[in-house]
GROMACS .gro file of C-alpha atoms in nm:
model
  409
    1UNK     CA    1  -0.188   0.627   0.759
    2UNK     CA    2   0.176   0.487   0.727
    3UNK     CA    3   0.401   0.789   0.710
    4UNK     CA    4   0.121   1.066   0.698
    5UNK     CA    5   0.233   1.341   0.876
    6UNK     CA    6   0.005   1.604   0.912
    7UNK     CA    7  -0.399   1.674   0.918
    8UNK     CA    8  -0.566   1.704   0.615
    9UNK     CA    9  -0.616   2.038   0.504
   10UNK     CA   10  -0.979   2.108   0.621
   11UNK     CA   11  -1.003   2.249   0.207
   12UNK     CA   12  -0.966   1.884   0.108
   13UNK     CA   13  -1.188   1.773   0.345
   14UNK     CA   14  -1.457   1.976   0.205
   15UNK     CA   15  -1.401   1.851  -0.153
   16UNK     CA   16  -1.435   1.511  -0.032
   17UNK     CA   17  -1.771   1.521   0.170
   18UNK     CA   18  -1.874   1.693  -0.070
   19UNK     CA   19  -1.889   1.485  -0.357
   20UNK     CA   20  -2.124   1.254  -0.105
   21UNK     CA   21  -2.471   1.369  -0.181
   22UNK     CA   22  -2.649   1.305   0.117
   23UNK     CA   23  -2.420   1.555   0.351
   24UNK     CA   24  -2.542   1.937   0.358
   25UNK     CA   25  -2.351   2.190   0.350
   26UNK     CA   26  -2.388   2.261   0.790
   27UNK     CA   27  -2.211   1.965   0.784
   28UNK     CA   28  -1.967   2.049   0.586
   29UNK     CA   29  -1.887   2.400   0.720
   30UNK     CA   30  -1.904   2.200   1.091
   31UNK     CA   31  -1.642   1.932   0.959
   32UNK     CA   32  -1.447   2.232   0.832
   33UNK     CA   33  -1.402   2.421   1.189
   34UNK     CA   34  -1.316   2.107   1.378
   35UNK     CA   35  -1.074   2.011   1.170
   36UNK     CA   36  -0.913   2.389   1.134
   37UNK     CA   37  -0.904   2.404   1.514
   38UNK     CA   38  -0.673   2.112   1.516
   39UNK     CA   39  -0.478   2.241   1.259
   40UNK     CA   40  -0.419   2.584   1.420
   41UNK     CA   41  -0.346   2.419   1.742
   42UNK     CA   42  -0.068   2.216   1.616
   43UNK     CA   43   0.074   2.537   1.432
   44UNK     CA   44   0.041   2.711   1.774
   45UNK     CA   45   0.249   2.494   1.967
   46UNK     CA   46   0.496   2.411   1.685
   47UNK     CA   47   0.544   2.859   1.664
   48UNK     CA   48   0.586   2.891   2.060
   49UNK     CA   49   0.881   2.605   2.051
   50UNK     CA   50   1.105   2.780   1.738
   51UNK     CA   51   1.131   2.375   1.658
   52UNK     CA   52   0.802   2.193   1.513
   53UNK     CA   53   0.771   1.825   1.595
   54UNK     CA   54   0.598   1.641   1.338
   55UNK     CA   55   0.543   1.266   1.249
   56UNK     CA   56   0.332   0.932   1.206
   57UNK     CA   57   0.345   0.619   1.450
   58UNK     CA   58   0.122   0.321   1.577
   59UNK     CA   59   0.206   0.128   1.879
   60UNK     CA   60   0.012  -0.140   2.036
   61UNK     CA   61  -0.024  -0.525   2.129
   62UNK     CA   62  -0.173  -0.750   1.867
   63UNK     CA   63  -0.240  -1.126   2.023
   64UNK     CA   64  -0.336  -1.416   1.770
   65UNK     CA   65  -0.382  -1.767   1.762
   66UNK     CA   66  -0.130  -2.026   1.586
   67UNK     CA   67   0.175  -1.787   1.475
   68UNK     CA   68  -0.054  -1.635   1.199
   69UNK     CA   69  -0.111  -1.245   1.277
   70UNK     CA   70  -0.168  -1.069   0.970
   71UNK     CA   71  -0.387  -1.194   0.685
   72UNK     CA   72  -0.264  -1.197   0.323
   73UNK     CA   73  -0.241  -1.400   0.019
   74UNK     CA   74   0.106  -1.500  -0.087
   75UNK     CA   75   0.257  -1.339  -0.407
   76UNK     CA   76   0.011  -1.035  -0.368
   77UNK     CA   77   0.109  -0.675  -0.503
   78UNK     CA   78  -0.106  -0.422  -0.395
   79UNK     CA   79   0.005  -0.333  -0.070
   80UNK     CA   80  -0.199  -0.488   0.235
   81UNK     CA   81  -0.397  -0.592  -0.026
   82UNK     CA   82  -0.703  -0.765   0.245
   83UNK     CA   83  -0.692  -0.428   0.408
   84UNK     CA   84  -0.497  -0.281   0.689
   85UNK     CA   85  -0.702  -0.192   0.958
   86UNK     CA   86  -0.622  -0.451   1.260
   87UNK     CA   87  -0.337  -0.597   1.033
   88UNK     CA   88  -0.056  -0.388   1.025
   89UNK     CA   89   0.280  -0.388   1.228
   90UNK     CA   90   0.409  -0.127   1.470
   91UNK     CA   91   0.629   0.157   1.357
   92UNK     CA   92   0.694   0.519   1.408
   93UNK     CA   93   0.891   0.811   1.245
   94UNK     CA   94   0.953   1.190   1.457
   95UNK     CA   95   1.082   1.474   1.265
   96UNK     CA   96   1.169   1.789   1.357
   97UNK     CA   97   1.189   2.080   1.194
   98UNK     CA   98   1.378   2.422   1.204
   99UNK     CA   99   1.279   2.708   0.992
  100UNK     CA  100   1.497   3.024   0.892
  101UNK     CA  101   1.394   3.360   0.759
  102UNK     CA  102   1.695   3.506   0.555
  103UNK     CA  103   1.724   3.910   0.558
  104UNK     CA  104   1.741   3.895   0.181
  105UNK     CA  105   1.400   3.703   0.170
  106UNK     CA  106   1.406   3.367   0.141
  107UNK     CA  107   1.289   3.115   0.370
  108UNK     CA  108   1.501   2.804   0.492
  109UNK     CA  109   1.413   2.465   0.629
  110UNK     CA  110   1.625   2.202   0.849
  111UNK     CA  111   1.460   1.872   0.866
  112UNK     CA  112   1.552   1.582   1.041
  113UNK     CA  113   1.389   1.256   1.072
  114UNK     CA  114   1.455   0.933   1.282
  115UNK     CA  115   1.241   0.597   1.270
  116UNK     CA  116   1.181   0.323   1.441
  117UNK     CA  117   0.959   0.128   1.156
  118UNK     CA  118   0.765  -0.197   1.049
  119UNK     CA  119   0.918  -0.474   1.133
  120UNK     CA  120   0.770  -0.824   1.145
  121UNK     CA  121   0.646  -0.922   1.504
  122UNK     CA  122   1.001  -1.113   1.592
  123UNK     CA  123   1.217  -0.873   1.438
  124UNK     CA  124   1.368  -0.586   1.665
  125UNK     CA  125   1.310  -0.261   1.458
  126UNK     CA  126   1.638  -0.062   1.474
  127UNK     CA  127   1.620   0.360   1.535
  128UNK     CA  128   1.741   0.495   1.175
  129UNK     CA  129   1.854   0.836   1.003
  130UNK     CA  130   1.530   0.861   0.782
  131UNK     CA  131   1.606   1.205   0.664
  132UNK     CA  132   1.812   1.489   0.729
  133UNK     CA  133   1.796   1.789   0.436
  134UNK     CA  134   1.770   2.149   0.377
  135UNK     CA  135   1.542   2.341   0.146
  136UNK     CA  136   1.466   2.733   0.052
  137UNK     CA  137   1.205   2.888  -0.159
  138UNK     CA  138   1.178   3.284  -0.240
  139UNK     CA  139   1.486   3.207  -0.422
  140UNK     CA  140   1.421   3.363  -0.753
  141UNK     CA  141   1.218   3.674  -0.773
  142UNK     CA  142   1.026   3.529  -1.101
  143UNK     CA  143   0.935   3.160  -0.885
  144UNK     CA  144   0.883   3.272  -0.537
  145UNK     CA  145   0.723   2.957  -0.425
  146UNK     CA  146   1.002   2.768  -0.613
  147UNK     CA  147   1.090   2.531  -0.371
  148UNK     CA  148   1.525   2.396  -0.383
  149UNK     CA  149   1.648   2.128  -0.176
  150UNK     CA  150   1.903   1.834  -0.090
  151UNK     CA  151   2.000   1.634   0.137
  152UNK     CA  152   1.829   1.280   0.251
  153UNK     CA  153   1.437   1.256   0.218
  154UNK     CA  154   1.153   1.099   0.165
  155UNK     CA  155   1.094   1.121  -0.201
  156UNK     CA  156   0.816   1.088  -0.445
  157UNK     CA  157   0.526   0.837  -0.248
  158UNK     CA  158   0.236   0.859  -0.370
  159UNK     CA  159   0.050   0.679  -0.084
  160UNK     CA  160  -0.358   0.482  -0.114
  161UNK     CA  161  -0.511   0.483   0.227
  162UNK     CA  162  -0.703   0.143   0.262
  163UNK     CA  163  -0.432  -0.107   0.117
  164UNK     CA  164  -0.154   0.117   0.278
  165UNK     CA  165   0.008   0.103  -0.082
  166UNK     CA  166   0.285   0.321  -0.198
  167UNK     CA  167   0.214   0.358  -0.592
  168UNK     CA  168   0.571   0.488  -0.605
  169UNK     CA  169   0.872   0.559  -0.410
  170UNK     CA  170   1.212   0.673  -0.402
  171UNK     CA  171   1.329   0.793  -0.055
  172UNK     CA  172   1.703   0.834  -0.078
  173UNK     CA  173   1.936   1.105  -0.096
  174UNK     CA  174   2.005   1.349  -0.342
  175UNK     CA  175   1.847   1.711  -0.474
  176UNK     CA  176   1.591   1.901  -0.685
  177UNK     CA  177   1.282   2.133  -0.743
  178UNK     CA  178   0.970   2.127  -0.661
  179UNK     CA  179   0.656   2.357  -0.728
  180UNK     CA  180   0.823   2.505  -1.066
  181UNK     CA  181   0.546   2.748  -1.176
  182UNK     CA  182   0.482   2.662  -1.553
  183UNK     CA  183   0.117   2.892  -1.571
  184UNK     CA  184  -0.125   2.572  -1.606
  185UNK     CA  185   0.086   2.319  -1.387
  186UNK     CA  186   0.348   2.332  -1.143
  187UNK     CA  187   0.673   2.101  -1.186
  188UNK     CA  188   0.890   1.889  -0.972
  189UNK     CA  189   1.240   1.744  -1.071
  190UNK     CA  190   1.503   1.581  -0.883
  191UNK     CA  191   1.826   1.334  -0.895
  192UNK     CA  192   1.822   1.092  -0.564
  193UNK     CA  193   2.030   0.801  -0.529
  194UNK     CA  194   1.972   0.486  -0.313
  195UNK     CA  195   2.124   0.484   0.027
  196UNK     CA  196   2.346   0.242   0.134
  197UNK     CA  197   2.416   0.068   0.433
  198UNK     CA  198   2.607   0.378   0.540
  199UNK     CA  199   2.600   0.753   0.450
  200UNK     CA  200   2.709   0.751   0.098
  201UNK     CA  201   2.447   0.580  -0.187
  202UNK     CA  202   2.452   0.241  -0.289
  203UNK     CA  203   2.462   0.293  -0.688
  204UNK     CA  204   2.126   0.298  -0.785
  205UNK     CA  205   1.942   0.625  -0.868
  206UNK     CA  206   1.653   0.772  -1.010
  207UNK     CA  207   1.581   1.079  -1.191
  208UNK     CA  208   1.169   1.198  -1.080
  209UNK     CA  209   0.962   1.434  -1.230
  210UNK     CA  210   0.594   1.543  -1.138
  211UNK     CA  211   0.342   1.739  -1.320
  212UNK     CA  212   0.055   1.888  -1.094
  213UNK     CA  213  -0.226   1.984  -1.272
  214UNK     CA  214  -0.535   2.207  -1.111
  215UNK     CA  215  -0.878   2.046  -1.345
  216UNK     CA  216  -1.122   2.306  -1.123
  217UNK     CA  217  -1.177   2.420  -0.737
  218UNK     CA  218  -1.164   2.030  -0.625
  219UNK     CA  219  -1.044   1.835  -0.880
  220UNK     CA  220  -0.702   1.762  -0.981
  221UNK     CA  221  -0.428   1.546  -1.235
  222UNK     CA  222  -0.084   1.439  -1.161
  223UNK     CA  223   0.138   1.306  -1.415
  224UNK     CA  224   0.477   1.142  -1.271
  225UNK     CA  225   0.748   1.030  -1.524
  226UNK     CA  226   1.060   0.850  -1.348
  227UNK     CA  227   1.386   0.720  -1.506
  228UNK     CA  228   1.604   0.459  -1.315
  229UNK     CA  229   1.957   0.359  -1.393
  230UNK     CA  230   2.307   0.230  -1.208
  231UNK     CA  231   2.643   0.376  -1.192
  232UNK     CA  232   2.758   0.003  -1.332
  233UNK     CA  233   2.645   0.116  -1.698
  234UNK     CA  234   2.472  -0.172  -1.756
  235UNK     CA  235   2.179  -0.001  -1.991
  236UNK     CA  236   1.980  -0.304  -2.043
  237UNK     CA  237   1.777  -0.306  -1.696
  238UNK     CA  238   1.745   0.070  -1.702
  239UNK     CA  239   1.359   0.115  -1.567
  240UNK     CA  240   1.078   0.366  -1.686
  241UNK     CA  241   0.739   0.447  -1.504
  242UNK     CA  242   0.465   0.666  -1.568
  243UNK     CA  243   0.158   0.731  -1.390
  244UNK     CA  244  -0.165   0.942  -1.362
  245UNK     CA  245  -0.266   1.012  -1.055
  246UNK     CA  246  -0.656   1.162  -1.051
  247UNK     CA  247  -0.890   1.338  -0.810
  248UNK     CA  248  -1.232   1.432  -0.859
  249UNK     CA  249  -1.389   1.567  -0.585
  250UNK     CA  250  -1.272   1.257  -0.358
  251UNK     CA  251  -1.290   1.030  -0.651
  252UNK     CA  252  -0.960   0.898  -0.685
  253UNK     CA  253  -0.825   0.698  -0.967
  254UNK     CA  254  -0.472   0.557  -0.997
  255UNK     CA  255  -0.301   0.438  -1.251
  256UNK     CA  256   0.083   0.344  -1.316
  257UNK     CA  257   0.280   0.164  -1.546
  258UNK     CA  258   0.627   0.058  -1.491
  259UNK     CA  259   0.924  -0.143  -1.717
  260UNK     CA  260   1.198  -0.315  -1.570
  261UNK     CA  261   1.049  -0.243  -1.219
  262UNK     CA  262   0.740  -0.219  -1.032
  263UNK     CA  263   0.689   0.078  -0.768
  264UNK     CA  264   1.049   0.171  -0.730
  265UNK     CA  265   1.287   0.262  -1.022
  266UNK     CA  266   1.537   0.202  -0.761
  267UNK     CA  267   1.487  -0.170  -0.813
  268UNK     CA  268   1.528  -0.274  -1.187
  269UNK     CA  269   1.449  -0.615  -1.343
  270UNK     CA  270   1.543  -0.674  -1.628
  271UNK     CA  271   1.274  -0.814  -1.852
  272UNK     CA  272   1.013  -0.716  -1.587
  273UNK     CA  273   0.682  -0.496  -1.681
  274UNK     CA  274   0.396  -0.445  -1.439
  275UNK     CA  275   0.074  -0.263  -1.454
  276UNK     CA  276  -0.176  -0.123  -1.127
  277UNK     CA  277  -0.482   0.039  -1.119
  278UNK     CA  278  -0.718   0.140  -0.869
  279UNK     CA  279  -1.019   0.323  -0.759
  280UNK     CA  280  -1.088   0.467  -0.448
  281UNK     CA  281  -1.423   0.695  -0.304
  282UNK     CA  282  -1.593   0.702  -0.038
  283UNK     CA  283  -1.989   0.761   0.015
  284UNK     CA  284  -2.226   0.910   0.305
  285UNK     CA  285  -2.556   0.705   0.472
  286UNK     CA  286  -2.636   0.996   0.668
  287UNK     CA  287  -2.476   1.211   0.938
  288UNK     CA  288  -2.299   0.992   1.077
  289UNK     CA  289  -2.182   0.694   0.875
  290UNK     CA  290  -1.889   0.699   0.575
  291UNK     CA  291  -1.805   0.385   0.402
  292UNK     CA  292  -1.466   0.435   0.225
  293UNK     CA  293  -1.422   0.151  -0.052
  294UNK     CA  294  -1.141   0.055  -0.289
  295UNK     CA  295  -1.080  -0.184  -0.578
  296UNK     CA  296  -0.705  -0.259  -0.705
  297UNK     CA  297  -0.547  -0.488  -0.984
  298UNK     CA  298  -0.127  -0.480  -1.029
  299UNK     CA  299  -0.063  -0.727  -1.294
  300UNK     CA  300   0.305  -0.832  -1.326
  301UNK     CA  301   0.504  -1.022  -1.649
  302UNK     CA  302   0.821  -1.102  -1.634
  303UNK     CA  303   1.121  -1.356  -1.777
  304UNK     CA  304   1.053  -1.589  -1.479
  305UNK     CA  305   0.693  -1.673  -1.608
  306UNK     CA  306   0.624  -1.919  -1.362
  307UNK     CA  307   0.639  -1.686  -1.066
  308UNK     CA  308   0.633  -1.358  -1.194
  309UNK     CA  309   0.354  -1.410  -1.442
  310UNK     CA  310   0.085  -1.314  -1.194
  311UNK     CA  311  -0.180  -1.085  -1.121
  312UNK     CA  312  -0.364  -0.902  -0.808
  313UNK     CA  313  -0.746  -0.790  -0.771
  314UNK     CA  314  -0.826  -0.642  -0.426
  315UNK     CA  315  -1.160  -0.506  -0.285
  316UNK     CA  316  -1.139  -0.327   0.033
  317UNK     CA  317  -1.478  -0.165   0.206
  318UNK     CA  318  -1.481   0.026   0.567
  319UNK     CA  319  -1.788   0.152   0.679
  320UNK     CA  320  -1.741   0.427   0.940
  321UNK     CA  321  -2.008   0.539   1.233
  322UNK     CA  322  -1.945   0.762   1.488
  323UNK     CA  323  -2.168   0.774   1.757
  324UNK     CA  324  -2.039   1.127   1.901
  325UNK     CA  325  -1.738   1.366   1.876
  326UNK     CA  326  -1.526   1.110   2.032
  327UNK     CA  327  -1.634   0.752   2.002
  328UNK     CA  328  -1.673   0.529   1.673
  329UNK     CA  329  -1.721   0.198   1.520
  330UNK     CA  330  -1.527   0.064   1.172
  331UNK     CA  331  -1.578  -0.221   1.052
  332UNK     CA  332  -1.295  -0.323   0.788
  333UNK     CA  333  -1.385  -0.610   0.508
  334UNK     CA  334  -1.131  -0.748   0.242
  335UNK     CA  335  -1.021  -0.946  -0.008
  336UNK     CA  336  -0.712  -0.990  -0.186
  337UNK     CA  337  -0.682  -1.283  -0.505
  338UNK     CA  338  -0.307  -1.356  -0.696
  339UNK     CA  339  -0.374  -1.502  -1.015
  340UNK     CA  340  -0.059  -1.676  -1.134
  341UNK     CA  341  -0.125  -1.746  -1.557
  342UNK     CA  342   0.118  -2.059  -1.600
  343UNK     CA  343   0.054  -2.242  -1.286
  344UNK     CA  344  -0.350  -2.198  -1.366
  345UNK     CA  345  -0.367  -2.154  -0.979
  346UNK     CA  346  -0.450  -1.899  -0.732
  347UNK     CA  347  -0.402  -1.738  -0.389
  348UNK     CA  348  -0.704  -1.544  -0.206
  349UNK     CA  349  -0.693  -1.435   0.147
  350UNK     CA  350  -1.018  -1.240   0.323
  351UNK     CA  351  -0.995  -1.065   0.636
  352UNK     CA  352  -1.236  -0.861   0.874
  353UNK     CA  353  -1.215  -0.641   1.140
  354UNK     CA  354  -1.383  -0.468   1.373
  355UNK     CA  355  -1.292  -0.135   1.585
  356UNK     CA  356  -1.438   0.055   1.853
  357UNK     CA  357  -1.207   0.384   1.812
  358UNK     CA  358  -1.177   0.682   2.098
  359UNK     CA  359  -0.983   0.971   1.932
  360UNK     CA  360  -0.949   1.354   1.886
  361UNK     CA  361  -1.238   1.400   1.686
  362UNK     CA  362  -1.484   1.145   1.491
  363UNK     CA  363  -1.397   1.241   1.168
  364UNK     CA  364  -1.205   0.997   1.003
  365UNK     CA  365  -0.856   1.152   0.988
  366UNK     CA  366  -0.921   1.264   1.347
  367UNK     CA  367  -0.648   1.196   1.526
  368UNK     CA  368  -0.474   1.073   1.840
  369UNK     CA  369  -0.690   0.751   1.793
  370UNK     CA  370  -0.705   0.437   2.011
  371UNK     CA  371  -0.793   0.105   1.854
  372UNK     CA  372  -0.946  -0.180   2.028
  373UNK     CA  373  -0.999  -0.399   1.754
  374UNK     CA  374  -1.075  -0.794   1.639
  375UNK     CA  375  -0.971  -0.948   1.298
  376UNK     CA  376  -1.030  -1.286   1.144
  377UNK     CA  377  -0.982  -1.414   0.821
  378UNK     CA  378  -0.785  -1.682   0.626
  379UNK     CA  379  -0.508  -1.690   0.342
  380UNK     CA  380  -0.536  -1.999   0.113
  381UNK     CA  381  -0.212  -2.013  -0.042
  382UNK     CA  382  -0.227  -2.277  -0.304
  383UNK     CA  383   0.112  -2.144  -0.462
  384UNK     CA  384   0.445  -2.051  -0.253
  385UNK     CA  385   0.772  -1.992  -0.353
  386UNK     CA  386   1.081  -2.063  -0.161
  387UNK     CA  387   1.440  -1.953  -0.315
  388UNK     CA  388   1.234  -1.952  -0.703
  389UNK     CA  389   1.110  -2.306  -0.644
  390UNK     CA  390   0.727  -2.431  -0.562
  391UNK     CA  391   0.692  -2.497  -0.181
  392UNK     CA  392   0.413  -2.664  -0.070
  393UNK     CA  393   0.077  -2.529   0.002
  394UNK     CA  394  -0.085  -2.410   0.297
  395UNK     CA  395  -0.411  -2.287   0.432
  396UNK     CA  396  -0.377  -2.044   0.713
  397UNK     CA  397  -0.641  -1.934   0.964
  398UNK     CA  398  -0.620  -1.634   1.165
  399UNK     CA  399  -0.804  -1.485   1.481
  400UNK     CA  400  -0.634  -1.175   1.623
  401UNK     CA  401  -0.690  -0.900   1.890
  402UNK     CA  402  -0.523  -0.603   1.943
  403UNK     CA  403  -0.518  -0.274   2.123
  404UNK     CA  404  -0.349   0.012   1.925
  405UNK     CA  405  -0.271   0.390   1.905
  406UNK     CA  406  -0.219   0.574   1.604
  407UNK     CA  407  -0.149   0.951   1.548
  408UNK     CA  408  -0.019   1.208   1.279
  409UNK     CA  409   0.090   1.531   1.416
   0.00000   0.00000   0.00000
């Protein structure tokens, strides 16, 4: 996934499968040892160095016919909203990481993080300073996994898998808390501001808070409350967004509402109020097949009614086989549909793809993974705007192929 960085904890993985009825519990247990392997060899290797090398990236060719490589409907919200498998751009991000064990106690960590990261296909993709901050925990005696830190980070990004959607997010520079110990939750807060084109921040910020909430062994609640303002004063675009953010078992449902700004309270708009929900599982047909599904809709209202008047629904479905411990099949279907309520038209694009996969294991988070995929599908944008006025219509066809690695370490 786009900036995942490590292997799912083999805990989680468990909770997932096993909300799908049909998988015993030898599977489980099984799924649970592969993946811990691959977790303790990563650790291994990152120990023996003294510096740990973590990070997310895809690389690959992706050929298509008539200047149209990725599907999607114009004006949609939700992300890759026709579902990213086979239509997503190249990009990578390599962090390392340096960790210090004070005599008093407390344990330090340097991070640093370059990318190199989704661009369009005729852009050039520039090597960036993505983050570069400190943090210590075993600071206070009464909070020992109180976590402090500052610096530049990613920050507060809650991530979907299928749509490749970031609910929020507010990387930037700046400092805080995390994992506060309040008995029945634990408690993030932090102050990050915007960067700029250089070191120093551009004069937006964001105050973020987080509630985590334990509802049993595999179930869970988040509850994020943000505040966005600018160092200009000017009080009337200040944003607001809250959001829930539940698990149960591997049942996920989203939901997040945001005024004067969408997904960032970084970028206000005045007069702007948007709501998104979604739904993600997954279910088992078997040993060997998953199908992962999602369903999305981020409606948006705002003082340009023509254009920003306008809502998303999205259905994503990827059914998984895996024929061994190494090879598998996905096949990816979507659809994404943009509403807009005073032009009384709409956008839809579809898109499907198929994938024969060779990777670490044949689980789906395993990963190294090579792709050798094909996607077709077709946007029919009745509704385009160019500079806030109408532009005409098109109808846009696309037949892609691609070969493509992706890997989280």
């Amino acid at each position: 996934m786009k900036h995942l960085k490590v292997l799912p904890l083999a805990a989680v993985v468990a909770a997932t499968i096993a909300s799908f009825p049909s998988v015993a519990n030898s599977e489980i247990e099984a799924l649970e040892k592969r993946i811990a392997v691959l977790e303790s060899s990563q650790a291994s290797a990152a120990t023996d160095s003294g510096i740990e090398f973590t990070g997310y990236a895809r690389y690959g060719a992706h050929f298509e016919n008539d200047e149209n490589p990725y599907v999607s409907a114009a004006g949609q919200l939700a992300g890759n909203a026709a579902g990213r498998l086979g239509n997503e751009v190249n990009g990578g991000e390599f962090q390392f990481t340096k960790r210090f064990e004070g005599a008093n106690g407390t344990q330090w960590d340097l991070n640093v993080m370059m990318e190199n990261w989704w661009k369009a296909p005729d852009e050039y993709g520039d090597v960036s300073l993505k983050k570069f901050y400190a943090g210590a925990s075993n600071v206070f005696k009464s909070q020992p996994d109180l976590y402090v830190w500052a610096g530049r980070d990613f920050h507060q990004r809650p991530q979907e898998g299928l749509n490749d959607y970031f609910l929020m997010t507010h990387d930037g520079q700046g400092g805080g808390f995390k994992n506060m110990d309040l008995g029945g939750a634990k408690f993030d807060l932090a102050v990050v501001g915007k960067t700029g084109e250089a070191t120093g921040d551009n004069g937006d910020y964001a105050v973020t808070s987080k509630f985590a909430f334990s509802l049993g062994e595999s179930s869970s609640m988040d509850l994020l409350m943000n505040y966005g303002f600018s160092d200009k004063g000017n009080k009337a675009d200040n944003a607001f967004q809250v959001a829930t953010l539940f698990n149960f078992s591997g049942h996920k449902l989203n939901l997040r509402y945001s005024d004067n700004s969408d997904n960032s309270a970084f970028n206000r708009t005045n007069g702007l109020k948007t709501i998104y929900a979604s739904y993600q599982s997954g279910i088992s047909l078997g040993e060997r097949t998953i199908v992962d599904y999602q369903f999305a809709y981020h409606n948006s209202d705002g003082l340009n009614d023509m254009e920003d008047d306008r809502t998303n629904y999205s259905a994503i479905v990827r059914p998984m086989y895996a024929w061994n411990d190494i090879h598998s099949t996905w096949l990816e279907a979507g659809y994404s549909m943009v509403d807009y309520d005073k032009l009384n038209e709409k956008n839809a694009a579809w898109k499907v793809t198929l994938s024969q996969n060779i990777s670490l294991d044949s689980v789906p988070w395993g990963r190294p993974m090579l792709r050798f995929y094909t996607t077709v599908g077709e946007a029919d944008n009745k509704v385009k705007f160019d500079g806030g006025s109408l532009a005409k219509a098109e109808k846009v066809d696309t037949l892609a192929f691609g070969a493509m690695f992706e890997a989280w370490w």
